C-alpha cells in the first residue's frame, strides 16, 4: 500500500488504470480536457501491477480507475464524474496546481 500512496502523491494528478478499461480512458480524457497532464500508471502492464491492484482494493477502489488529485485519493470514476457534474472538478484541479486559470 505504501508504494501506491507514494506514487499517488508524486504529482498533482495520478490515475491508476488498466490499458483495456474504457472507463479509465474516459476519466483520463475528462481530466485532460481541463488542461491537466495526469501521471498514468497502467497496472496491467506495470511490473508491480498485481501489488498495486491489491493495495488499491484495500483502499476501497475497484481497483481502476483510481484517481489521486492534490496528493489525496479522490476515488474512482463515480467520484470524478460526480465532481464534474457538480462543477467541482475544475476547482479541485486548480487547488492541486494541476491547471492554471
Backbone as XML, in Angstrom:
<?xml version="1.0"?>
<chain id="A" units="angstrom">
  <residue number="1" name="UNK">
    <atom name="N" x="0.818" y="-1.188" z="0.000"/>
    <atom name="CA" x="0.000" y="0.000" z="0.000"/>
    <atom name="C" x="0.864" y="1.255" z="0.000"/>
  </residue>
  <residue number="2" name="UNK">
    <atom name="N" x="2.019" y="1.178" z="0.651"/>
    <atom name="CA" x="2.915" y="2.338" z="0.694"/>
    <atom name="C" x="3.345" y="2.754" z="-0.703"/>
  </residue>
  <residue number="3" name="UNK">
    <atom name="N" x="3.603" y="1.778" z="-1.573"/>
    <atom name="CA" x="4.040" y="2.086" z="-2.931"/>
    <atom name="C" x="2.955" y="2.865" z="-3.679"/>
  </residue>
  <residue number="4" name="UNK">
    <atom name="N" x="1.703" y="2.452" z="-3.556"/>
    <atom name="CA" x="0.597" y="3.130" z="-4.233"/>
    <atom name="C" x="0.436" y="4.543" z="-3.686"/>
  </residue>
  <residue number="5" name="UNK">
    <atom name="N" x="0.513" y="4.696" z="-2.390"/>
    <atom name="CA" x="0.381" y="6.029" z="-1.795"/>
    <atom name="C" x="1.534" y="6.931" z="-2.231"/>
  </residue>
  <residue number="6" name="UNK">
    <atom name="N" x="2.737" y="6.385" z="-2.289"/>
    <atom name="CA" x="3.892" y="7.183" z="-2.718"/>
    <atom name="C" x="3.729" y="7.612" z="-4.177"/>
  </residue>
  <residue number="7" name="UNK">
    <atom name="N" x="3.339" y="6.676" z="-5.044"/>
    <atom name="CA" x="3.126" y="7.012" z="-6.452"/>
    <atom name="C" x="1.941" y="7.966" z="-6.608"/>
  </residue>
  <residue number="8" name="UNK">
    <atom name="N" x="0.900" y="7.746" z="-5.835"/>
    <atom name="CA" x="-0.304" y="8.571" z="-5.929"/>
    <atom name="C" x="-0.084" y="10.012" z="-5.523"/>
  </residue>
  <residue number="9" name="UNK">
    <atom name="N" x="0.907" y="10.235" z="-4.696"/>
    <atom name="CA" x="1.185" y="11.599" z="-4.240"/>
    <atom name="C" x="2.403" y="12.204" z="-4.928"/>
  </residue>
  <residue number="10" name="UNK">
    <atom name="N" x="2.880" y="11.555" z="-5.978"/>
    <atom name="CA" x="4.100" y="12.006" z="-6.643"/>
    <atom name="C" x="3.893" y="13.178" z="-7.601"/>
  </residue>
  <residue number="11" name="UNK">
    <atom name="N" x="2.656" y="13.432" z="-8.018"/>
    <atom name="CA" x="2.380" y="14.589" z="-8.870"/>
    <atom name="C" x="0.963" y="15.085" z="-8.592"/>
  </residue>
  <residue number="12" name="UNK">
    <atom name="N" x="0.588" y="16.188" z="-9.231"/>
    <atom name="CA" x="-0.702" y="16.827" z="-8.941"/>
    <atom name="C" x="-1.892" y="15.917" z="-9.227"/>
  </residue>
  <residue number="13" name="UNK">
    <atom name="N" x="-1.824" y="15.157" z="-10.324"/>
    <atom name="CA" x="-2.907" y="14.228" z="-10.669"/>
    <atom name="C" x="-2.289" y="12.905" z="-11.083"/>
  </residue>
  <residue number="14" name="UNK">
    <atom name="N" x="-2.726" y="11.839" z="-10.432"/>
    <atom name="CA" x="-2.243" y="10.494" z="-10.747"/>
    <atom name="C" x="-3.456" y="9.601" z="-10.957"/>
  </residue>
  <residue number="15" name="UNK">
    <atom name="N" x="-3.429" y="8.848" z="-12.046"/>
    <atom name="CA" x="-4.526" y="7.934" z="-12.358"/>
    <atom name="C" x="-3.956" y="6.526" z="-12.506"/>
  </residue>
  <residue number="16" name="UNK">
    <atom name="N" x="-4.499" y="5.605" z="-11.730"/>
    <atom name="CA" x="-4.163" y="4.195" z="-11.871"/>
    <atom name="C" x="-5.232" y="3.586" z="-12.768"/>
  </residue>
  <residue number="17" name="UNK">
    <atom name="N" x="-4.806" y="2.981" z="-13.871"/>
    <atom name="CA" x="-5.738" y="2.460" z="-14.864"/>
    <atom name="C" x="-5.366" y="1.048" z="-15.269"/>
  </residue>
  <residue number="18" name="UNK">
    <atom name="N" x="-6.191" y="0.507" z="-16.135"/>
    <atom name="CA" x="-5.861" y="-0.705" z="-16.873"/>
    <atom name="C" x="-5.956" y="-0.326" z="-18.335"/>
  </residue>
  <residue number="19" name="UNK">
    <atom name="N" x="-5.037" y="-0.813" z="-19.127"/>
    <atom name="CA" x="-4.950" y="-0.399" z="-20.525"/>
    <atom name="C" x="-6.208" y="-0.723" z="-21.331"/>
  </residue>
  <residue number="20" name="UNK">
    <atom name="N" x="-6.962" y="-1.718" z="-20.913"/>
    <atom name="CA" x="-8.154" y="-2.125" z="-21.661"/>
    <atom name="C" x="-9.446" y="-1.556" z="-21.080"/>
  </residue>
  <residue number="21" name="UNK">
    <atom name="N" x="-9.348" y="-0.689" z="-20.080"/>
    <atom name="CA" x="-10.546" y="-0.179" z="-19.399"/>
    <atom name="C" x="-11.036" y="1.108" z="-20.064"/>
  </residue>
  <residue number="22" name="UNK">
    <atom name="N" x="-12.211" y="1.050" z="-20.671"/>
    <atom name="CA" x="-12.743" y="2.227" z="-21.365"/>
    <atom name="C" x="-13.157" y="3.317" z="-20.379"/>
  </residue>
  <residue number="23" name="UNK">
    <atom name="N" x="-13.582" y="2.948" z="-19.177"/>
    <atom name="CA" x="-13.939" y="3.954" z="-18.171"/>
    <atom name="C" x="-12.687" y="4.716" z="-17.751"/>
  </residue>
  <residue number="24" name="UNK">
    <atom name="N" x="-11.583" y="4.006" z="-17.572"/>
    <atom name="CA" x="-10.321" y="4.664" z="-17.223"/>
    <atom name="C" x="-9.916" y="5.650" z="-18.306"/>
  </residue>
  <residue number="25" name="UNK">
    <atom name="N" x="-10.064" y="5.244" z="-19.556"/>
    <atom name="CA" x="-9.721" y="6.120" z="-20.676"/>
    <atom name="C" x="-10.611" y="7.370" z="-20.678"/>
  </residue>
  <residue number="26" name="UNK">
    <atom name="N" x="-11.885" y="7.194" z="-20.390"/>
    <atom name="CA" x="-12.817" y="8.324" z="-20.349"/>
    <atom name="C" x="-12.463" y="9.300" z="-19.234"/>
  </residue>
  <residue number="27" name="UNK">
    <atom name="N" x="-12.094" y="8.782" z="-18.083"/>
    <atom name="CA" x="-11.708" y="9.641" z="-16.955"/>
    <atom name="C" x="-10.428" y="10.391" z="-17.293"/>
  </residue>
  <residue number="28" name="UNK">
    <atom name="N" x="-9.468" y="9.705" z="-17.883"/>
    <atom name="CA" x="-8.226" y="10.349" z="-18.298"/>
    <atom name="C" x="-8.509" y="11.471" z="-19.298"/>
  </residue>
  <residue number="29" name="UNK">
    <atom name="N" x="-9.384" y="11.207" z="-20.260"/>
    <atom name="CA" x="-9.753" y="12.208" z="-21.259"/>
    <atom name="C" x="-10.445" y="13.402" z="-20.606"/>
  </residue>
  <residue number="30" name="UNK">
    <atom name="N" x="-11.327" y="13.147" z="-19.661"/>
    <atom name="CA" x="-12.014" y="14.230" z="-18.942"/>
    <atom name="C" x="-11.013" y="15.122" z="-18.219"/>
  </residue>
  <residue number="31" name="UNK">
    <atom name="N" x="-10.092" y="14.521" z="-17.504"/>
    <atom name="CA" x="-9.093" y="15.297" z="-16.756"/>
    <atom name="C" x="-8.221" y="16.098" z="-17.714"/>
  </residue>
  <residue number="32" name="UNK">
    <atom name="N" x="-7.829" y="15.497" z="-18.810"/>
    <atom name="CA" x="-7.019" y="16.205" z="-19.807"/>
    <atom name="C" x="-7.792" y="17.352" z="-20.461"/>
  </residue>
  <residue number="33" name="UNK">
    <atom name="N" x="-9.118" y="17.233" z="-20.537"/>
    <atom name="CA" x="-9.924" y="18.283" z="-21.176"/>
    <atom name="C" x="-9.853" y="19.599" z="-20.411"/>
  </residue>
  <residue number="34" name="UNK">
    <atom name="N" x="-9.486" y="19.541" z="-19.140"/>
    <atom name="CA" x="-9.313" y="20.754" z="-18.337"/>
    <atom name="C" x="-7.913" y="21.348" z="-18.516"/>
  </residue>
  <residue number="35" name="UNK">
    <atom name="N" x="-7.031" y="20.612" z="-19.195"/>
    <atom name="CA" x="-5.664" y="21.075" z="-19.400"/>
    <atom name="C" x="-4.660" y="20.426" z="-18.468"/>
  </residue>
  <residue number="36" name="UNK">
    <atom name="N" x="-5.117" y="19.513" z="-17.645"/>
    <atom name="CA" x="-4.216" y="18.808" z="-16.723"/>
    <atom name="C" x="-3.471" y="17.713" z="-17.479"/>
  </residue>
  <residue number="37" name="UNK">
    <atom name="N" x="-2.302" y="17.383" z="-16.979"/>
    <atom name="CA" x="-1.493" y="16.326" z="-17.567"/>
    <atom name="C" x="-1.235" y="15.268" z="-16.489"/>
  </residue>
  <residue number="38" name="UNK">
    <atom name="N" x="-2.176" y="14.338" z="-16.320"/>
    <atom name="CA" x="-2.036" y="13.365" z="-15.242"/>
    <atom name="C" x="-0.913" y="12.363" z="-15.483"/>
  </residue>
  <residue number="39" name="UNK">
    <atom name="N" x="-0.343" y="11.899" z="-14.408"/>
    <atom name="CA" x="0.588" y="10.775" z="-14.470"/>
    <atom name="C" x="-0.266" y="9.515" z="-14.479"/>
  </residue>
  <residue number="40" name="UNK">
    <atom name="N" x="-0.007" y="8.649" z="-15.430"/>
    <atom name="CA" x="-0.822" y="7.442" z="-15.618"/>
    <atom name="C" x="0.006" y="6.204" z="-15.288"/>
  </residue>
  <residue number="41" name="UNK">
    <atom name="N" x="-0.570" y="5.332" z="-14.471"/>
    <atom name="CA" x="0.039" y="4.029" z="-14.192"/>
    <atom name="C" x="-0.941" y="2.958" z="-14.656"/>
  </residue>
  <residue number="42" name="UNK">
    <atom name="N" x="-0.567" y="2.224" z="-15.687"/>
    <atom name="CA" x="-1.388" y="1.119" z="-16.176"/>
    <atom name="C" x="-0.977" y="-0.129" z="-15.410"/>
  </residue>
  <residue number="43" name="UNK">
    <atom name="N" x="-1.802" y="-0.502" z="-14.451"/>
    <atom name="CA" x="-1.398" y="-1.569" z="-13.536"/>
    <atom name="C" x="-1.356" y="-2.941" z="-14.200"/>
  </residue>
  <residue number="44" name="UNK">
    <atom name="N" x="-2.016" y="-3.100" z="-15.334"/>
    <atom name="CA" x="-1.955" y="-4.402" z="-16.003"/>
    <atom name="C" x="-0.676" y="-4.577" z="-16.809"/>
  </residue>
  <residue number="45" name="UNK">
    <atom name="N" x="0.093" y="-3.512" z="-17.013"/>
    <atom name="CA" x="1.368" y="-3.622" z="-17.736"/>
    <atom name="C" x="2.556" y="-3.248" z="-16.855"/>
  </residue>
  <residue number="46" name="UNK">
    <atom name="N" x="2.303" y="-2.744" z="-15.671"/>
    <atom name="CA" x="3.368" y="-2.327" z="-14.753"/>
    <atom name="C" x="3.970" y="-3.558" z="-14.068"/>
  </residue>
  <residue number="47" name="UNK">
    <atom name="N" x="5.295" y="-3.574" z="-13.869"/>
    <atom name="CA" x="5.933" y="-4.735" z="-13.222"/>
    <atom name="C" x="5.378" y="-5.048" z="-11.827"/>
  </residue>
  <residue number="48" name="UNK">
    <atom name="N" x="4.938" y="-4.033" z="-11.100"/>
    <atom name="CA" x="4.371" y="-4.242" z="-9.766"/>
    <atom name="C" x="2.853" y="-4.121" z="-9.768"/>
  </residue>
  <residue number="49" name="UNK">
    <atom name="N" x="2.255" y="-4.348" z="-10.915"/>
    <atom name="CA" x="0.822" y="-4.146" z="-11.083"/>
    <atom name="C" x="-0.057" y="-4.950" z="-10.153"/>
  </residue>
  <residue number="50" name="UNK">
    <atom name="N" x="0.280" y="-6.198" z="-9.922"/>
    <atom name="CA" x="-0.542" y="-7.043" z="-9.031"/>
    <atom name="C" x="-0.541" y="-6.495" z="-7.613"/>
  </residue>
  <residue number="51" name="UNK">
    <atom name="N" x="0.631" y="-6.047" z="-7.145"/>
    <atom name="CA" x="0.719" y="-5.454" z="-5.805"/>
    <atom name="C" x="-0.091" y="-4.160" z="-5.740"/>
  </residue>
  <residue number="52" name="UNK">
    <atom name="N" x="0.005" y="-3.361" z="-6.813"/>
    <atom name="CA" x="-0.756" y="-2.106" z="-6.867"/>
    <atom name="C" x="-2.253" y="-2.385" z="-6.813"/>
  </residue>
  <residue number="53" name="UNK">
    <atom name="N" x="-2.679" y="-3.371" z="-7.575"/>
    <atom name="CA" x="-4.100" y="-3.715" z="-7.615"/>
    <atom name="C" x="-4.607" y="-4.120" z="-6.238"/>
  </residue>
  <residue number="54" name="UNK">
    <atom name="N" x="-3.857" y="-4.945" z="-5.536"/>
    <atom name="CA" x="-4.250" y="-5.358" z="-4.193"/>
    <atom name="C" x="-4.298" y="-4.168" z="-3.241"/>
  </residue>
  <residue number="55" name="UNK">
    <atom name="N" x="-3.324" y="-3.275" z="-3.344"/>
    <atom name="CA" x="-3.285" y="-2.094" z="-2.474"/>
    <atom name="C" x="-4.470" y="-1.171" z="-2.763"/>
  </residue>
  <residue number="56" name="UNK">
    <atom name="N" x="-4.788" y="-0.974" z="-4.033"/>
    <atom name="CA" x="-5.920" y="-0.124" z="-4.392"/>
    <atom name="C" x="-7.228" y="-0.702" z="-3.868"/>
  </residue>
  <residue number="57" name="UNK">
    <atom name="N" x="-7.358" y="-2.021" z="-3.916"/>
    <atom name="CA" x="-8.568" y="-2.664" z="-3.395"/>
    <atom name="C" x="-8.659" y="-2.480" z="-1.885"/>
  </residue>
  <residue number="58" name="UNK">
    <atom name="N" x="-7.533" y="-2.520" z="-1.186"/>
    <atom name="CA" x="-7.525" y="-2.279" z="0.254"/>
    <atom name="C" x="-7.927" y="-0.842" z="0.584"/>
  </residue>
  <residue number="59" name="UNK">
    <atom name="N" x="-7.626" y="0.073" z="-0.351"/>
    <atom name="CA" x="-8.001" y="1.474" z="-0.168"/>
    <atom name="C" x="-9.458" y="1.738" z="-0.544"/>
  </residue>
  <residue number="60" name="UNK">
    <atom name="N" x="-10.151" y="0.709" z="-1.049"/>
    <atom name="CA" x="-11.558" y="0.842" z="-1.381"/>
    <atom name="C" x="-11.844" y="1.106" z="-2.844"/>
  </residue>
  <residue number="61" name="UNK">
    <atom name="N" x="-10.828" y="0.995" z="-3.693"/>
    <atom name="CA" x="-11.031" y="1.180" z="-5.130"/>
    <atom name="C" x="-11.336" y="-0.160" z="-5.766"/>
  </residue>
  <residue number="62" name="UNK">
    <atom name="N" x="-11.849" y="-0.139" z="-7.002"/>
    <atom name="CA" x="-12.368" y="-1.346" z="-7.619"/>
    <atom name="C" x="-11.467" y="-2.180" z="-8.483"/>
  </residue>
  <residue number="63" name="UNK">
    <atom name="N" x="-10.332" y="-2.081" z="-8.842"/>
    <atom name="CA" x="-9.267" y="-1.169" z="-8.452"/>
    <atom name="C" x="-9.071" y="-0.003" z="-9.403"/>
  </residue>
  <residue number="64" name="UNK">
    <atom name="N" x="-9.660" y="-0.042" z="-10.618"/>
    <atom name="CA" x="-9.396" y="1.073" z="-11.525"/>
    <atom name="C" x="-10.695" y="1.618" z="-12.081"/>
  </residue>
  <residue number="65" name="UNK">
    <atom name="N" x="-10.733" y="2.856" z="-12.456"/>
    <atom name="CA" x="-9.645" y="3.800" z="-12.233"/>
    <atom name="C" x="-9.619" y="4.255" z="-10.783"/>
  </residue>
  <residue number="66" name="UNK">
    <atom name="N" x="-8.445" y="4.598" z="-10.329"/>
    <atom name="CA" x="-8.253" y="5.198" z="-9.011"/>
    <atom name="C" x="-7.517" y="6.508" z="-9.241"/>
  </residue>
  <residue number="67" name="UNK">
    <atom name="N" x="-8.083" y="7.598" z="-8.724"/>
    <atom name="CA" x="-7.553" y="8.913" z="-9.035"/>
    <atom name="C" x="-7.110" y="9.641" z="-7.780"/>
  </residue>
  <residue number="68" name="UNK">
    <atom name="N" x="-5.866" y="10.106" z="-7.815"/>
    <atom name="CA" x="-5.328" y="10.968" z="-6.773"/>
    <atom name="C" x="-5.245" y="12.376" z="-7.349"/>
  </residue>
  <residue number="69" name="UNK">
    <atom name="N" x="-5.767" y="13.346" z="-6.627"/>
    <atom name="CA" x="-5.650" y="14.751" z="-7.019"/>
    <atom name="C" x="-5.169" y="15.521" z="-5.797"/>
  </residue>
  <residue number="70" name="UNK">
    <atom name="N" x="-4.115" y="16.284" z="-5.988"/>
    <atom name="CA" x="-3.576" y="17.064" z="-4.876"/>
    <atom name="C" x="-3.097" y="16.213" z="-3.725"/>
  </residue>
  <residue number="71" name="UNK">
    <atom name="N" x="-2.472" y="15.091" z="-4.057"/>
    <atom name="CA" x="-1.882" y="14.166" z="-3.093"/>
    <atom name="C" x="-2.912" y="13.433" z="-2.226"/>
  </residue>
  <residue number="72" name="UNK">
    <atom name="N" x="-4.175" y="13.446" z="-2.645"/>
    <atom name="CA" x="-5.226" y="12.732" z="-1.912"/>
    <atom name="C" x="-5.980" y="11.805" z="-2.850"/>
  </residue>
  <residue number="73" name="UNK">
    <atom name="N" x="-6.348" y="10.644" z="-2.345"/>
    <atom name="CA" x="-7.153" y="9.714" z="-3.116"/>
    <atom name="C" x="-8.575" y="10.265" z="-3.196"/>
  </residue>
  <residue number="74" name="UNK">
    <atom name="N" x="-8.999" y="10.627" z="-4.404"/>
    <atom name="CA" x="-10.348" y="11.147" z="-4.609"/>
    <atom name="C" x="-11.323" y="9.987" z="-4.740"/>
  </residue>
  <residue number="75" name="UNK">
    <atom name="N" x="-10.888" y="8.930" z="-5.393"/>
    <atom name="CA" x="-11.740" y="7.767" z="-5.573"/>
    <atom name="C" x="-11.673" y="7.260" z="-6.996"/>
  </residue>
  <residue number="76" name="UNK">
    <atom name="N" x="-12.797" y="6.737" z="-7.439"/>
    <atom name="CA" x="-12.862" y="6.160" z="-8.768"/>
    <atom name="C" x="-13.662" y="7.014" z="-9.739"/>
  </residue>
  <residue number="77" name="UNK">
    <atom name="N" x="-14.164" y="6.371" z="-10.771"/>
    <atom name="CA" x="-14.888" y="7.067" z="-11.833"/>
    <atom name="C" x="-16.136" y="7.764" z="-11.304"/>
  </residue>
  <residue number="78" name="UNK">
    <atom name="N" x="-16.879" y="7.115" z="-10.415"/>
    <atom name="CA" x="-18.109" y="7.721" z="-9.898"/>
    <atom name="C" x="-17.823" y="9.038" z="-9.181"/>
  </residue>
  <residue number="79" name="UNK">
    <atom name="N" x="-16.778" y="9.063" z="-8.379"/>
    <atom name="CA" x="-16.443" y="10.275" z="-7.639"/>
    <atom name="C" x="-16.014" y="11.400" z="-8.581"/>
  </residue>
  <residue number="80" name="UNK">
    <atom name="N" x="-15.199" y="11.063" z="-9.589"/>
    <atom name="CA" x="-14.738" y="12.077" z="-10.548"/>
    <atom name="C" x="-15.908" y="12.618" z="-11.355"/>
  </residue>
  <residue number="81" name="UNK">
    <atom name="N" x="-16.778" y="11.746" z="-11.825"/>
    <atom name="CA" x="-17.932" y="12.196" z="-12.598"/>
    <atom name="C" x="-18.865" y="13.051" z="-11.744"/>
  </residue>
  <residue number="82" name="UNK">
    <atom name="N" x="-19.047" y="12.667" z="-10.496"/>
    <atom name="CA" x="-19.884" y="13.452" z="-9.589"/>
    <atom name="C" x="-19.307" y="14.844" z="-9.370"/>
  </residue>
  <residue number="83" name="UNK">
    <atom name="N" x="-17.992" y="14.916" z="-9.154"/>
    <atom name="CA" x="-17.336" y="16.215" z="-9.002"/>
    <atom name="C" x="-17.512" y="17.064" z="-10.253"/>
  </residue>
  <residue number="84" name="UNK">
    <atom name="N" x="-17.387" y="16.442" z="-11.407"/>
    <atom name="CA" x="-17.518" y="17.170" z="-12.665"/>
    <atom name="C" x="-18.945" y="17.688" z="-12.849"/>
  </residue>
  <residue number="85" name="UNK">
    <atom name="N" x="-19.927" y="16.857" z="-12.593"/>
    <atom name="CA" x="-21.327" y="17.253" z="-12.759"/>
    <atom name="C" x="-21.675" y="18.408" z="-11.815"/>
  </residue>
  <residue number="86" name="UNK">
    <atom name="N" x="-21.124" y="18.383" z="-10.612"/>
    <atom name="CA" x="-21.392" y="19.451" z="-9.635"/>
    <atom name="C" x="-20.514" y="20.680" z="-9.852"/>
  </residue>
  <residue number="87" name="UNK">
    <atom name="N" x="-19.646" y="20.643" z="-10.877"/>
    <atom name="CA" x="-18.793" y="21.787" z="-11.175"/>
    <atom name="C" x="-17.631" y="21.965" z="-10.218"/>
  </residue>
  <residue number="88" name="UNK">
    <atom name="N" x="-17.240" y="20.903" z="-9.523"/>
    <atom name="CA" x="-16.177" y="20.998" z="-8.517"/>
    <atom name="C" x="-14.848" y="20.403" z="-8.952"/>
  </residue>
  <residue number="89" name="UNK">
    <atom name="N" x="-14.837" y="19.673" z="-10.062"/>
    <atom name="CA" x="-13.599" y="19.041" z="-10.510"/>
    <atom name="C" x="-12.573" y="20.098" z="-10.914"/>
  </residue>
  <residue number="90" name="UNK">
    <atom name="N" x="-13.001" y="21.112" z="-11.629"/>
    <atom name="CA" x="-12.081" y="22.156" z="-12.070"/>
    <atom name="C" x="-11.428" y="22.851" z="-10.873"/>
  </residue>
  <residue number="91" name="UNK">
    <atom name="N" x="-12.210" y="23.202" z="-9.862"/>
    <atom name="CA" x="-11.644" y="23.851" z="-8.677"/>
    <atom name="C" x="-10.647" y="22.940" z="-7.964"/>
  </residue>
  <residue number="92" name="UNK">
    <atom name="N" x="-10.943" y="21.653" z="-7.924"/>
    <atom name="CA" x="-10.037" y="20.703" z="-7.287"/>
    <atom name="C" x="-8.712" y="20.632" z="-8.041"/>
  </residue>
  <residue number="93" name="UNK">
    <atom name="N" x="-8.783" y="20.635" z="-9.360"/>
    <atom name="CA" x="-7.566" y="20.615" z="-10.180"/>
    <atom name="C" x="-6.767" y="21.908" z="-10.013"/>
  </residue>
  <residue number="94" name="UNK">
    <atom name="N" x="-7.448" y="23.028" z="-9.889"/>
    <atom name="CA" x="-6.767" y="24.310" z="-9.663"/>
    <atom name="C" x="-6.063" y="24.305" z="-8.305"/>
  </residue>
  <residue number="95" name="UNK">
    <atom name="N" x="-6.770" y="23.864" z="-7.259"/>
    <atom name="CA" x="-6.166" y="23.823" z="-5.915"/>
    <atom name="C" x="-4.957" y="22.902" z="-5.855"/>
  </residue>
  <residue number="96" name="UNK">
    <atom name="N" x="-4.954" y="21.861" z="-6.699"/>
    <atom name="CA" x="-3.851" y="20.896" z="-6.721"/>
    <atom name="C" x="-2.696" y="21.394" z="-7.595"/>
  </residue>
  <residue number="97" name="UNK">
    <atom name="N" x="-2.850" y="22.580" z="-8.189"/>
    <atom name="CA" x="-1.873" y="23.137" z="-9.129"/>
    <atom name="C" x="-1.673" y="22.242" z="-10.355"/>
  </residue>
  <residue number="98" name="UNK">
    <atom name="N" x="-2.740" y="21.539" z="-10.728"/>
    <atom name="CA" x="-2.697" y="20.712" z="-11.927"/>
    <atom name="C" x="-3.034" y="21.539" z="-13.158"/>
  </residue>
  <residue number="99" name="UNK">
    <atom name="N" x="-3.791" y="22.614" z="-12.956"/>
    <atom name="CA" x="-4.123" y="23.539" z="-14.034"/>
    <atom name="C" x="-4.053" y="24.955" z="-13.488"/>
  </residue>
  <residue number="100" name="UNK">
    <atom name="N" x="-3.886" y="25.898" z="-14.385"/>
    <atom name="CA" x="-3.849" y="27.315" z="-14.006"/>
    <atom name="C" x="-4.868" y="28.040" z="-14.854"/>
  </residue>
  <residue number="101" name="UNK">
    <atom name="N" x="-5.551" y="28.973" z="-14.236"/>
    <atom name="CA" x="-6.582" y="29.728" z="-14.963"/>
    <atom name="C" x="-6.260" y="31.207" z="-14.896"/>
  </residue>
</chain>
